[in-house]
Short mmCIF file of C-alpha atoms in Angstrom, two decimals:
data_model
loop_
_atom_site.label_atom_id
_atom_site.label_comp_id
_atom_site.label_asym_id
_atom_site.label_seq_id
_atom_site.Cartn_x
_atom_site.Cartn_y
_atom_site.Cartn_z
CA MET A 1 -57.63 69.41 266.38
CA HIS A 2 -59.41 66.68 264.45
CA ALA A 3 -60.30 67.44 260.85
CA PHE A 4 -63.77 68.62 259.94
CA ASP A 5 -65.51 70.13 256.99
CA PHE A 6 -66.70 73.69 257.41
CA THR A 7 -69.76 75.28 255.95
CA ALA A 8 -71.67 78.47 256.68
CA THR A 9 -75.29 79.40 256.18
CA ASP A 10 -77.57 82.35 256.87
CA ASN A 11 -80.76 80.29 256.76
CA VAL A 12 -82.18 78.40 259.75
CA ASN A 13 -83.77 75.67 257.64
CA GLN A 14 -80.54 75.16 255.74
CA ALA A 15 -78.63 74.92 259.02
CA LEU A 16 -81.05 72.24 260.24
CA ARG A 17 -80.77 70.34 256.96
CA LEU A 18 -76.98 70.40 257.17
CA ALA A 19 -76.92 69.00 260.70
CA THR A 20 -75.79 65.40 261.07
CA ALA A 21 -75.25 63.05 263.99
CA ASP A 22 -71.66 64.24 264.28
CA SER A 23 -71.95 67.89 263.36
CA ALA A 24 -71.72 70.94 265.58
CA PHE A 25 -73.11 74.43 265.14
CA LEU A 26 -70.53 77.20 265.43
CA ALA A 27 -71.61 80.45 267.01
CA GLY A 28 -69.00 82.50 268.89
CA GLY A 29 -66.63 79.57 269.06
CA THR A 30 -65.48 80.31 272.58
CA THR A 31 -66.58 76.87 273.74
CA LEU A 32 -66.41 74.87 270.51
CA VAL A 33 -63.02 76.03 269.21
CA ASP A 34 -61.53 75.84 272.72
CA LEU A 35 -62.70 72.23 273.17
CA MET A 36 -61.81 71.23 269.60
CA LYS A 37 -58.24 72.33 270.30
CA LEU A 38 -58.25 70.00 273.27
CA ASP A 39 -59.82 67.19 271.21
CA VAL A 40 -62.65 67.05 273.72
CA MET A 41 -65.14 67.91 270.98
CA THR A 42 -64.52 66.31 267.61
CA PRO A 43 -67.34 67.11 265.19
CA ARG A 44 -66.84 65.90 261.62
CA ARG A 45 -68.75 68.92 260.33
CA VAL A 46 -68.93 72.44 261.66
CA ILE A 47 -71.85 74.59 260.56
CA ASP A 48 -71.21 78.30 261.03
CA ILE A 49 -74.56 79.83 262.03
CA ASN A 50 -73.35 83.36 262.71
CA GLY A 51 -75.23 84.58 259.68
CA LEU A 52 -78.59 83.42 261.01
CA ASP A 53 -81.04 86.23 261.68
CA LEU A 54 -81.39 85.48 265.39
CA HIS A 55 -79.70 88.51 266.91
CA GLY A 56 -82.70 90.52 268.06
CA ILE A 57 -83.31 91.76 271.60
CA THR A 58 -86.90 92.88 272.07
CA VAL A 59 -88.87 93.87 275.15
CA GLY A 60 -92.66 93.96 275.14
CA HIS A 61 -95.74 93.20 277.22
CA ASN A 62 -94.88 89.52 277.21
CA GLY A 63 -91.43 90.12 278.52
CA LEU A 64 -88.01 89.87 276.93
CA ARG A 65 -87.04 87.94 273.86
CA ILE A 66 -83.36 87.42 273.10
CA GLY A 67 -82.29 85.83 269.84
CA ALA A 68 -79.95 82.92 270.46
CA MET A 69 -77.27 84.50 268.29
CA ALA A 70 -77.29 87.81 270.19
CA ARG A 71 -73.82 88.43 271.57
CA MET A 72 -73.31 88.51 275.32
CA ALA A 73 -71.88 92.03 275.03
CA ASP A 74 -74.92 93.36 273.20
CA VAL A 75 -77.41 91.91 275.65
CA ALA A 76 -75.33 93.09 278.62
CA THR A 77 -75.32 96.69 277.43
CA ASN A 78 -78.88 96.80 276.16
CA PRO A 79 -80.61 99.67 278.03
CA GLU A 80 -83.94 97.86 278.38
CA VAL A 81 -82.34 94.70 279.72
CA THR A 82 -80.30 96.79 282.15
CA ARG A 83 -83.36 98.64 283.33
CA ARG A 84 -85.92 95.84 283.55
CA TYR A 85 -83.77 92.78 284.27
CA PRO A 86 -80.52 94.01 285.82
CA VAL A 87 -79.73 90.49 287.03
CA ILE A 88 -79.30 89.44 283.39
CA ALA A 89 -77.07 92.38 282.48
CA GLN A 90 -74.96 91.91 285.60
CA ALA A 91 -74.60 88.16 285.11
CA LEU A 92 -73.32 88.80 281.60
CA LEU A 93 -70.94 91.63 282.56
CA LEU A 94 -69.46 89.48 285.31
CA SER A 95 -68.82 86.67 282.83
CA ALA A 96 -65.73 86.10 280.72
CA SER A 97 -63.75 89.02 279.30
CA GLY A 98 -64.59 91.87 276.97
CA GLN A 99 -63.20 90.00 274.00
CA VAL A 100 -65.08 86.78 274.80
CA ARG A 101 -68.32 88.68 275.43
CA ASN A 102 -68.04 90.21 271.95
CA MET A 103 -67.74 86.78 270.39
CA ALA A 104 -69.96 84.54 272.49
CA SER A 105 -73.64 84.07 271.74
CA VAL A 106 -76.42 83.75 274.29
CA GLY A 107 -77.39 80.31 272.99
CA GLY A 108 -73.81 79.16 273.12
CA ASN A 109 -73.41 80.48 276.64
CA LEU A 110 -76.29 78.32 277.80
CA LEU A 111 -74.72 75.28 276.13
CA GLN A 112 -71.17 75.84 277.34
CA ARG A 113 -69.47 72.82 278.86
CA THR A 114 -68.10 72.35 282.34
CA ARG A 115 -64.67 73.63 283.32
CA CYS A 116 -63.81 70.41 285.16
CA ASP A 117 -60.14 69.74 284.39
CA TYR A 118 -60.74 66.03 283.99
CA PHE A 119 -63.41 66.69 281.37
CA ARG A 120 -61.07 69.02 279.54
CA ASP A 121 -58.16 66.58 279.57
CA VAL A 122 -58.55 63.66 277.17
CA THR A 123 -55.81 61.73 278.94
CA THR A 124 -57.95 61.33 282.08
CA PRO A 125 -61.13 59.31 282.61
CA CYS A 126 -64.39 61.25 282.48
CA ASN A 127 -67.90 59.84 282.42
CA LYS A 128 -69.20 62.99 280.76
CA ARG A 129 -66.72 62.81 277.92
CA THR A 130 -66.42 59.03 277.72
CA PRO A 131 -69.38 57.29 279.40
CA GLY A 132 -68.33 54.59 281.81
CA SER A 133 -64.68 55.61 282.06
CA GLY A 134 -64.93 56.94 285.60
CA CYS A 135 -64.95 60.23 287.51
CA PRO A 136 -61.57 61.24 288.99
CA ALA A 137 -63.09 64.38 290.48
CA GLN A 138 -64.97 62.37 293.11
CA THR A 139 -61.75 61.95 295.09
CA GLY A 140 -59.35 64.19 293.16
CA GLU A 141 -59.20 67.92 292.54
CA ASN A 142 -62.73 69.07 293.25
CA ARG A 143 -62.50 72.53 294.76
CA ASN A 144 -64.45 74.01 291.86
CA HIS A 145 -66.99 71.24 291.71
CA ALA A 146 -70.60 70.96 292.77
CA ILE A 147 -72.26 70.30 296.12
CA LEU A 148 -75.81 70.10 294.75
CA GLY A 149 -77.20 67.71 292.18
CA THR A 150 -74.14 65.50 292.15
CA SER A 151 -74.01 61.75 291.54
CA THR A 152 -71.40 59.04 291.86
CA ALA A 153 -70.90 59.42 288.12
CA CYS A 154 -70.30 63.18 287.98
CA VAL A 155 -69.77 66.20 290.21
CA ALA A 156 -69.03 68.80 287.55
CA THR A 157 -70.38 72.33 288.00
CA HIS A 158 -72.41 74.03 285.32
CA PRO A 159 -70.44 77.20 284.59
CA SER A 160 -72.92 79.63 283.02
CA ASP A 161 -73.85 82.78 284.97
CA LEU A 162 -76.48 83.79 282.44
CA ALA A 163 -78.25 80.45 282.90
CA VAL A 164 -78.50 81.07 286.65
CA ALA A 165 -80.06 84.51 286.11
CA LEU A 166 -82.48 83.13 283.52
CA VAL A 167 -83.51 80.17 285.68
CA ALA A 168 -84.24 82.57 288.54
CA LEU A 169 -86.53 84.55 286.24
CA GLY A 170 -88.36 81.49 284.95
CA ALA A 171 -87.05 81.86 281.41
CA SER A 172 -87.57 79.35 278.65
CA VAL A 173 -85.84 78.51 275.40
CA ARG A 174 -87.37 78.05 271.99
CA LEU A 175 -85.95 75.10 270.09
CA ARG A 176 -86.33 74.47 266.42
CA SER A 177 -85.85 71.28 264.47
CA ARG A 178 -86.74 70.34 260.91
CA ASP A 179 -90.14 69.09 262.04
CA ARG A 180 -91.23 71.55 264.65
CA THR A 181 -90.65 74.34 267.10
CA ARG A 182 -91.06 73.81 270.82
CA GLU A 183 -90.47 75.76 274.00
CA ILE A 184 -89.13 74.40 277.24
CA ALA A 185 -88.52 76.06 280.58
CA LEU A 186 -84.80 76.49 281.09
CA ASP A 187 -85.10 74.86 284.46
CA GLN A 188 -86.42 71.74 282.68
CA PHE A 189 -83.90 72.06 279.85
CA TYR A 190 -80.90 71.15 281.98
CA ARG A 191 -80.48 67.60 283.23
CA LEU A 192 -78.94 66.29 286.40
CA PRO A 193 -75.98 64.02 285.68
CA GLY A 194 -77.44 60.94 287.38
CA ASP A 195 -75.77 58.01 285.66
CA THR A 196 -75.83 59.74 282.26
CA PRO A 197 -73.59 62.79 282.72
CA HIS A 198 -72.87 62.88 279.00
CA LEU A 199 -76.48 64.04 278.55
CA GLU A 200 -76.50 67.61 279.81
CA ASN A 201 -79.71 69.01 278.44
CA ARG A 202 -82.81 68.18 276.44
CA LEU A 203 -81.58 69.49 273.11
CA ARG A 204 -82.16 66.79 270.53
CA PRO A 205 -79.71 66.05 267.70
CA GLY A 206 -80.30 68.51 264.87
CA GLU A 207 -82.11 70.97 267.13
CA LEU A 208 -81.18 74.63 267.38
CA ILE A 209 -81.90 77.13 270.14
CA THR A 210 -83.48 80.11 268.39
CA ASP A 211 -84.62 82.32 271.26
CA VAL A 212 -84.51 82.86 274.98
CA LEU A 213 -87.82 84.05 276.41
CA VAL A 214 -88.04 85.80 279.76
CA PRO A 215 -91.52 86.41 281.18
CA ALA A 216 -92.65 89.89 282.04
CA LEU A 217 -91.86 90.53 285.71
CA PRO A 218 -92.11 94.19 286.71
CA TRP A 219 -90.40 93.68 290.04
CA ALA A 220 -87.38 92.11 288.32
CA ARG A 221 -86.14 95.70 288.25
CA ARG A 222 -85.06 94.98 291.79
CA SER A 223 -82.67 92.17 290.95
CA THR A 224 -78.99 91.48 291.13
CA TYR A 225 -76.29 88.94 290.34
CA LEU A 226 -73.55 88.43 292.90
CA LYS A 227 -70.52 86.40 291.85
CA ILE A 228 -67.93 85.23 294.37
CA ARG A 229 -64.61 84.02 293.02
CA ASP A 230 -60.91 83.90 293.74
CA ARG A 231 -60.05 86.65 291.25
CA SER A 232 -62.00 89.82 290.75
CA SER A 233 -62.54 89.30 287.03
CA PHE A 234 -62.40 86.84 284.17
CA GLU A 235 -63.01 83.82 286.27
CA PHE A 236 -65.80 81.35 286.92
CA ALA A 237 -67.80 81.44 290.14
CA LEU A 238 -67.00 79.65 293.34
CA THR A 239 -70.53 80.58 294.31
CA SER A 240 -73.03 82.99 292.81
CA ALA A 241 -76.59 84.11 293.38
CA ALA A 242 -79.24 85.60 291.11
CA VAL A 243 -81.91 87.32 293.17
CA ALA A 244 -85.06 89.28 292.37
CA LEU A 245 -87.21 90.72 295.16
CA ASP A 246 -90.77 92.01 295.27
CA LEU A 247 -90.76 94.18 298.39
CA ARG A 248 -94.07 95.54 299.65
CA ASP A 249 -94.61 97.40 302.91
CA GLY A 250 -91.25 96.34 304.24
CA ARG A 251 -91.81 92.62 303.60
CA VAL A 252 -90.76 90.19 300.90
CA HIS A 253 -93.90 89.57 298.89
CA SER A 254 -92.15 87.35 296.34
CA ALA A 255 -88.62 86.34 295.58
CA ARG A 256 -86.68 84.56 292.86
CA ILE A 257 -83.41 82.99 293.83
CA ALA A 258 -81.07 80.76 291.85
CA VAL A 259 -77.45 79.91 292.51
CA GLY A 260 -74.39 79.01 290.50
CA GLY A 261 -70.96 77.58 291.16
CA VAL A 262 -72.50 74.94 293.37
CA GLY A 263 -74.77 72.87 291.16
CA THR A 264 -74.38 70.40 288.36
CA ARG A 265 -76.99 72.62 286.68
CA PRO A 266 -78.25 76.12 287.46
CA TRP A 267 -80.01 75.74 290.79
CA ARG A 268 -83.33 77.40 291.55
CA LEU A 269 -83.92 77.60 295.30
CA THR A 270 -87.68 77.73 295.90
CA VAL A 271 -87.06 76.57 299.49
CA VAL A 272 -85.15 79.77 300.18
CA GLU A 273 -87.75 81.84 298.34
CA ASP A 274 -90.54 80.29 300.42
CA ALA A 275 -88.62 80.86 303.64
CA LEU A 276 -88.31 84.55 302.79
CA CYS A 277 -91.83 85.24 301.63
CA GLY A 278 -93.99 87.22 304.01
CA ARG A 279 -91.02 88.08 306.19
CA ARG A 280 -89.16 91.30 306.81
CA PRO A 281 -85.78 91.04 305.13
CA THR A 282 -83.72 91.56 308.27
CA PRO A 283 -80.23 90.05 308.37
CA GLU A 284 -81.49 87.36 310.78
CA ASN A 285 -84.45 86.40 308.63
CA VAL A 286 -82.42 86.42 305.44
CA GLN A 287 -79.67 84.30 306.96
CA ALA A 288 -82.23 81.82 308.24
CA ALA A 289 -83.80 81.57 304.79
CA ALA A 290 -80.42 81.31 303.06
CA ALA A 291 -79.48 78.43 305.35
CA ARG A 292 -81.97 76.29 303.42
CA ALA A 293 -79.61 76.42 300.42
CA ALA A 294 -77.45 73.86 302.16
CA ASP A 295 -80.29 71.30 302.36
CA GLY A 296 -79.13 68.12 300.70
CA ALA A 297 -75.69 69.52 299.90
CA ARG A 298 -73.01 66.88 299.44
CA PRO A 299 -69.60 68.48 299.86
CA LEU A 300 -66.47 66.89 298.49
CA ALA A 301 -63.03 66.81 300.08
CA HIS A 302 -62.00 70.23 298.75
CA ASN A 303 -65.21 72.20 298.41
CA ALA A 304 -66.91 72.00 301.81
CA PHE A 305 -66.40 75.76 302.12
CA LYS A 306 -69.06 76.20 299.46
CA VAL A 307 -71.75 74.99 301.86
CA THR A 308 -71.19 78.09 304.01
CA LEU A 309 -70.17 80.39 301.18
CA ILE A 310 -73.34 79.87 299.19
CA GLN A 311 -75.48 80.81 302.21
CA ARG A 312 -73.47 83.98 302.70
CA THR A 313 -73.62 84.76 298.98
CA ILE A 314 -77.39 84.55 299.00
CA THR A 315 -77.59 86.62 302.18
CA ARG A 316 -75.37 89.35 300.82
CA ALA A 317 -77.20 89.45 297.50
CA VAL A 318 -80.61 89.75 299.17
CA LEU A 319 -79.55 92.36 301.71
CA GLY A 320 -77.81 94.35 298.99
CA LEU A 321 -81.08 94.57 297.09
CA VAL A 322 -83.03 95.54 300.16
CA ARG A 323 -80.79 98.53 300.81
CA ARG A 324 -81.37 100.04 297.38
CA MET V 1 -33.97 91.83 263.37
CA THR V 2 -30.48 92.24 261.90
CA THR V 3 -29.21 95.62 260.73
CA ASP V 4 -29.96 94.76 257.13
CA GLY V 5 -33.63 94.10 258.09
CA LEU V 6 -33.54 90.30 257.98
CA SER V 7 -35.62 88.57 260.67
CA ARG V 8 -35.25 84.95 261.76
CA ARG V 9 -38.65 84.25 260.25
CA GLY V 10 -37.64 85.84 256.96
CA PHE V 11 -34.35 83.95 256.83
CA PHE V 12 -35.86 80.54 257.53
CA GLY V 13 -38.85 81.22 255.29
CA ALA V 14 -36.62 82.14 252.37
CA ALA V 15 -34.35 79.14 252.98
CA ALA V 16 -37.33 76.77 253.06
CA ALA V 17 -38.81 78.32 249.95
CA ALA V 18 -35.51 78.02 248.11
CA SER V 19 -35.26 74.33 248.90
CA ALA V 20 -38.94 73.58 248.32
CA GLY V 21 -39.19 75.65 245.18
CA THR V 22 -42.57 77.09 246.25
CA VAL V 23 -43.78 80.59 246.99
CA VAL V 24 -43.90 81.63 250.63
CA ALA V 25 -47.21 82.36 252.40
CA GLY V 26 -49.44 85.25 251.49
CA ALA V 27 -49.68 84.85 247.75
CA ALA V 28 -53.08 85.46 246.20
CA THR V 29 -54.77 82.24 245.15
CA ALA V 30 -55.51 81.40 241.55
CA GLU V 31 -59.03 81.18 240.18
CA ALA V 32 -59.24 77.39 240.68
CA SER V 33 -61.53 76.17 243.50
CA ALA V 34 -60.09 75.11 246.81
CA PRO V 35 -58.63 71.60 247.15
CA PRO V 36 -60.91 69.07 248.84
CA GLY V 37 -61.10 69.67 252.58
CA GLU V 38 -60.02 73.28 252.30
CA ASN V 39 -61.96 76.53 252.22
CA ARG V 40 -61.34 79.73 250.33
CA VAL V 41 -61.49 82.69 252.64
CA THR V 42 -61.30 86.36 251.78
CA VAL V 43 -60.54 88.81 254.54
CA THR V 44 -59.65 92.48 254.56
CA VAL V 45 -56.75 93.01 256.92
CA ASN V 46 -55.78 96.57 257.81
CA GLY V 47 -57.57 97.73 254.71
CA VAL V 48 -55.93 95.25 252.34
CA ARG V 49 -57.91 92.41 250.79
CA ARG V 50 -56.27 89.03 251.28
CA GLU V 51 -57.29 85.67 249.89
CA LEU V 52 -56.45 82.42 251.60
CA THR V 53 -57.05 78.74 251.03
CA VAL V 54 -57.12 77.04 254.38
CA ASP V 55 -57.79 73.88 256.27
CA PRO V 56 -60.88 74.77 258.33
CA ARG V 57 -58.86 74.25 261.51
CA VAL V 58 -56.72 77.31 260.86
CA THR V 59 -57.44 80.02 263.39
CA LEU V 60 -57.45 83.71 262.54
CA LEU V 61 -54.38 83.98 264.77
CA ASP V 62 -52.42 81.43 262.79
CA ALA V 63 -53.64 82.83 259.49
CA LEU V 64 -52.43 86.30 260.44
CA ARG V 65 -49.07 85.14 261.70
CA GLU V 66 -48.21 82.19 259.48
CA ARG V 67 -50.00 82.89 256.21
CA LEU V 68 -49.99 86.67 256.10
CA GLY V 69 -46.71 87.36 257.87
CA LEU V 70 -48.37 89.72 260.33
CA THR V 71 -46.55 88.65 263.43
CA GLY V 72 -47.52 91.62 265.57
CA THR V 73 -50.43 89.60 266.97
CA LYS V 74 -49.04 87.16 269.53
CA LYS V 75 -49.91 83.65 270.59
CA GLY V 76 -49.86 83.56 274.39
CA CYS V 77 -52.15 80.83 275.69
CA ASP V 78 -53.92 79.85 272.47
CA ARG V 79 -57.11 79.29 274.47
CA GLY V 80 -58.67 82.71 274.79
CA GLN V 81 -57.51 83.43 278.33
CA CYS V 82 -54.55 85.82 278.00
CA GLY V 83 -55.65 88.32 275.37
CA ALA V 84 -52.26 88.54 273.62
CA CYS V 85 -53.98 87.57 270.36
CA THR V 86 -56.59 90.34 270.51
CA VAL V 87 -57.55 91.86 267.15
CA HIS V 88 -60.62 93.68 265.87
CA VAL V 89 -63.17 91.94 263.66
CA ASP V 90 -65.59 94.42 262.09
CA GLY V 91 -64.48 96.92 264.71
CA ARG V 92 -64.97 94.71 267.78
CA ARG V 93 -62.21 93.21 269.86
CA VAL V 94 -62.01 89.44 269.89
CA VAL V 95 -59.45 86.79 270.69
CA SER V 96 -58.15 85.52 267.37
CA CYS V 97 -56.97 82.18 268.78
CA LEU V 98 -60.55 81.02 269.23
CA THR V 99 -61.68 82.40 265.88
CA LEU V 100 -61.62 80.06 262.90
CA VAL V 101 -60.43 82.13 259.96
CA ALA V 102 -63.10 80.51 257.81
CA SER V 103 -65.71 82.10 260.07
CA VAL V 104 -64.47 85.64 259.33
CA HIS V 105 -64.82 85.30 255.56
CA ARG V 106 -65.62 88.75 254.11
CA LYS V 107 -64.97 90.53 257.38
CA GLU V 108 -62.65 93.42 258.18
CA ILE V 109 -59.77 92.63 260.46
CA THR V 110 -57.61 95.20 262.20
CA THR V 111 -54.35 94.13 263.80
CA VAL V 112 -51.74 96.07 265.75
CA GLU V 113 -49.94 96.69 262.48
CA GLY V 114 -52.96 98.70 261.42
CA LEU V 115 -53.02 101.14 264.32
CA ALA V 116 -50.40 103.60 263.22
CA ASP V 117 -50.97 105.92 260.30
CA GLY V 118 -47.73 105.42 258.43
CA ASP V 119 -45.06 106.59 260.84
CA GLU V 120 -47.51 108.46 263.00
CA LEU V 121 -48.39 106.43 266.06
CA ASN V 122 -51.93 106.09 267.30
CA PRO V 123 -52.58 108.12 270.52
CA VAL V 124 -52.81 104.88 272.51
CA GLN V 125 -49.43 103.73 271.20
CA ARG V 126 -47.87 107.08 272.08
CA ALA V 127 -49.41 106.99 275.54
CA PHE V 128 -48.05 103.48 276.14
CA ILE V 129 -44.56 104.72 275.37
CA GLU V 130 -44.92 107.86 277.47
CA HIS V 131 -46.19 105.88 280.45
CA ASP V 132 -43.75 102.96 280.15
CA ALA V 133 -46.73 100.64 279.77
CA PHE V 134 -44.72 97.64 278.56
CA GLN V 135 -41.57 95.75 279.57
CA CYS V 136 -41.02 92.59 277.53
CA GLY V 137 -43.66 93.72 275.07
CA PHE V 138 -45.25 90.32 274.48
CA CYS V 139 -48.72 91.24 275.77
CA THR V 140 -48.51 94.74 274.32
CA SER V 141 -50.09 94.16 270.92
CA GLY V 142 -53.12 92.66 272.59
CA GLN V 143 -53.19 95.40 275.23
CA LEU V 144 -53.17 98.07 272.53
CA MET V 145 -55.95 96.44 270.52
CA SER V 146 -58.03 95.98 273.64
CA ALA V 147 -57.34 99.54 274.85
CA VAL V 148 -58.35 101.07 271.54
CA ALA V 149 -61.61 99.13 271.69
CA VAL V 150 -62.26 100.11 275.30
CA LEU V 151 -61.83 103.77 274.40
CA HIS V 152 -64.16 103.44 271.42
CA GLU V 153 -66.79 101.67 273.49
CA ASP V 154 -66.55 104.60 275.88
CA ARG V 155 -68.15 102.78 278.81
CA ALA V 156 -65.20 102.44 281.16
CA HIS V 157 -64.09 105.74 282.68
CA SER V 158 -62.67 105.39 286.16
CA ASP V 159 -59.41 103.54 286.73
CA GLY V 160 -61.39 100.66 288.26
CA GLU V 161 -63.69 100.47 285.25
CA VAL V 162 -60.74 100.54 282.87
CA ARG V 163 -59.04 97.73 284.80
CA GLU V 164 -62.23 95.69 284.63
CA ALA V 165 -62.68 96.40 280.92
CA MET V 166 -59.07 95.32 280.29
CA SER V 167 -59.31 92.17 282.41
CA GLY V 168 -59.08 89.98 279.33
CA ASN V 169 -55.46 91.03 278.80
CA ILE V 170 -52.85 89.75 281.20
CA CYS V 171 -49.31 91.04 281.64
CA ARG V 172 -46.73 88.83 283.31
CA CYS V 173 -44.40 91.81 283.73
CA GLY V 174 -47.05 93.59 285.75
CA ALA V 175 -47.22 96.81 283.75
CA TYR V 176 -50.88 97.18 284.68
CA PRO V 177 -50.75 100.52 286.54
CA ASN V 178 -48.92 102.11 283.62
CA ILE V 179 -51.29 100.53 281.10
CA VAL V 180 -54.25 102.06 282.92
CA ALA V 181 -52.52 105.44 283.09
CA ALA V 182 -51.72 105.28 279.38
CA ILE V 183 -55.33 104.53 278.52
CA GLN V 184 -56.54 107.42 280.65
CA GLN V 185 -54.15 109.76 278.92
CA ALA V 186 -55.08 108.50 275.47
CA ARG V 187 -58.76 109.08 276.22
CA GLY V 188 -58.13 112.76 276.23
CA GLU V 189 -56.55 112.62 272.81
CA MET V 190 -59.06 110.41 270.98
#
């Protein structure tokens, strides 16, 4: 681990003042400390923000507000979140392990880095870690990599389950810098790799996520997160689907669908939503709609199975909700 | 450990100290401020206040084992994936290998050494013995700390739920069925 100086603060303004071009904020540490041990992240200054008063979880007429420092475990077991936005609670409970969920913050979860082994190994080229050095995953080990949103520079999957659930629900994040506070839709927050895979999101240097805001959506009570993976727990997704359904008179009035495990960013699928709307959610109709998820997919040598698996994941998630 | 209570760690530590002429880890720091690049950290471990002066890179795991001589907590993967390093921070289970000790300044830490009450084992410890829930024992400290937390959280009840709740602790010897049985027994005694 490279050396750094460590400081802690319980004041947002102080945290922003302390930030430098080569500093990092420390929340749960489950991404930062992990990657510092691998020398993938090498901040010269670490600013411990665990004391910041950003832990609240509040539900009101405007929807749900989650402080960026709220722990995954606390959001996952919050009764209101479980009742009104089960897709969020499920996405969190299906993530990580009990210990990691106790440590990890919501903000940090959204900013976690890819699990690509080339990214995590400083002895291999990686355009995300070292721009211009190359992308071994294009032709190497890419079973866990993306089929949507890829480029010739990067095919790394975005690993967060929570981000998929939040993107499905149209959530946004509030960002604070020394000069101002702004809000941005989470779907806009994440960037495609293009030819700048080292730029993953729109967070500016010295900016802090303070809150996650989820709009009020009464029919989000009928929502679910389905995660498909090799092991039954403590593993990232091969494919996953966050689904919310507004069923009226036996038809899908509205739907929200986003998928994980397959995109270089959390992937909202309005084409699948549109294909479902107005229809009866029969297995045939749902499968036909889910087939649209494969539009534009670019499989790699070892992950072509994801093209079929993601369609089935969506289908199972939707039909599971319909049966409730 | 030898019959006269000397461990390898104790032997080498004493030998190194003798040749270096310095005091071995765990001594309380003096009133002077920390050297440049180091942080003073105060933690309460198993009810005892401990003061450390550390390079910020020191993890809670290494601080417990190397500075405080509490070697019950084990280093398995050192990347948060095996759970052998599980301890409680302010009553919640965490993996200590991904915790910078500087970030738990003024917090209460419980390790496996803090589970028993003197010679009286914690119900979870007794249940592990009764159900043969360990073989080599390397994962066991972490399993115990995780199990105690799972029982306190009181959300996992069926065997399946317990297995899921304990999924952050792996056991190469495969003692899982007995670990689950031990936890279920201990639940009745908590």
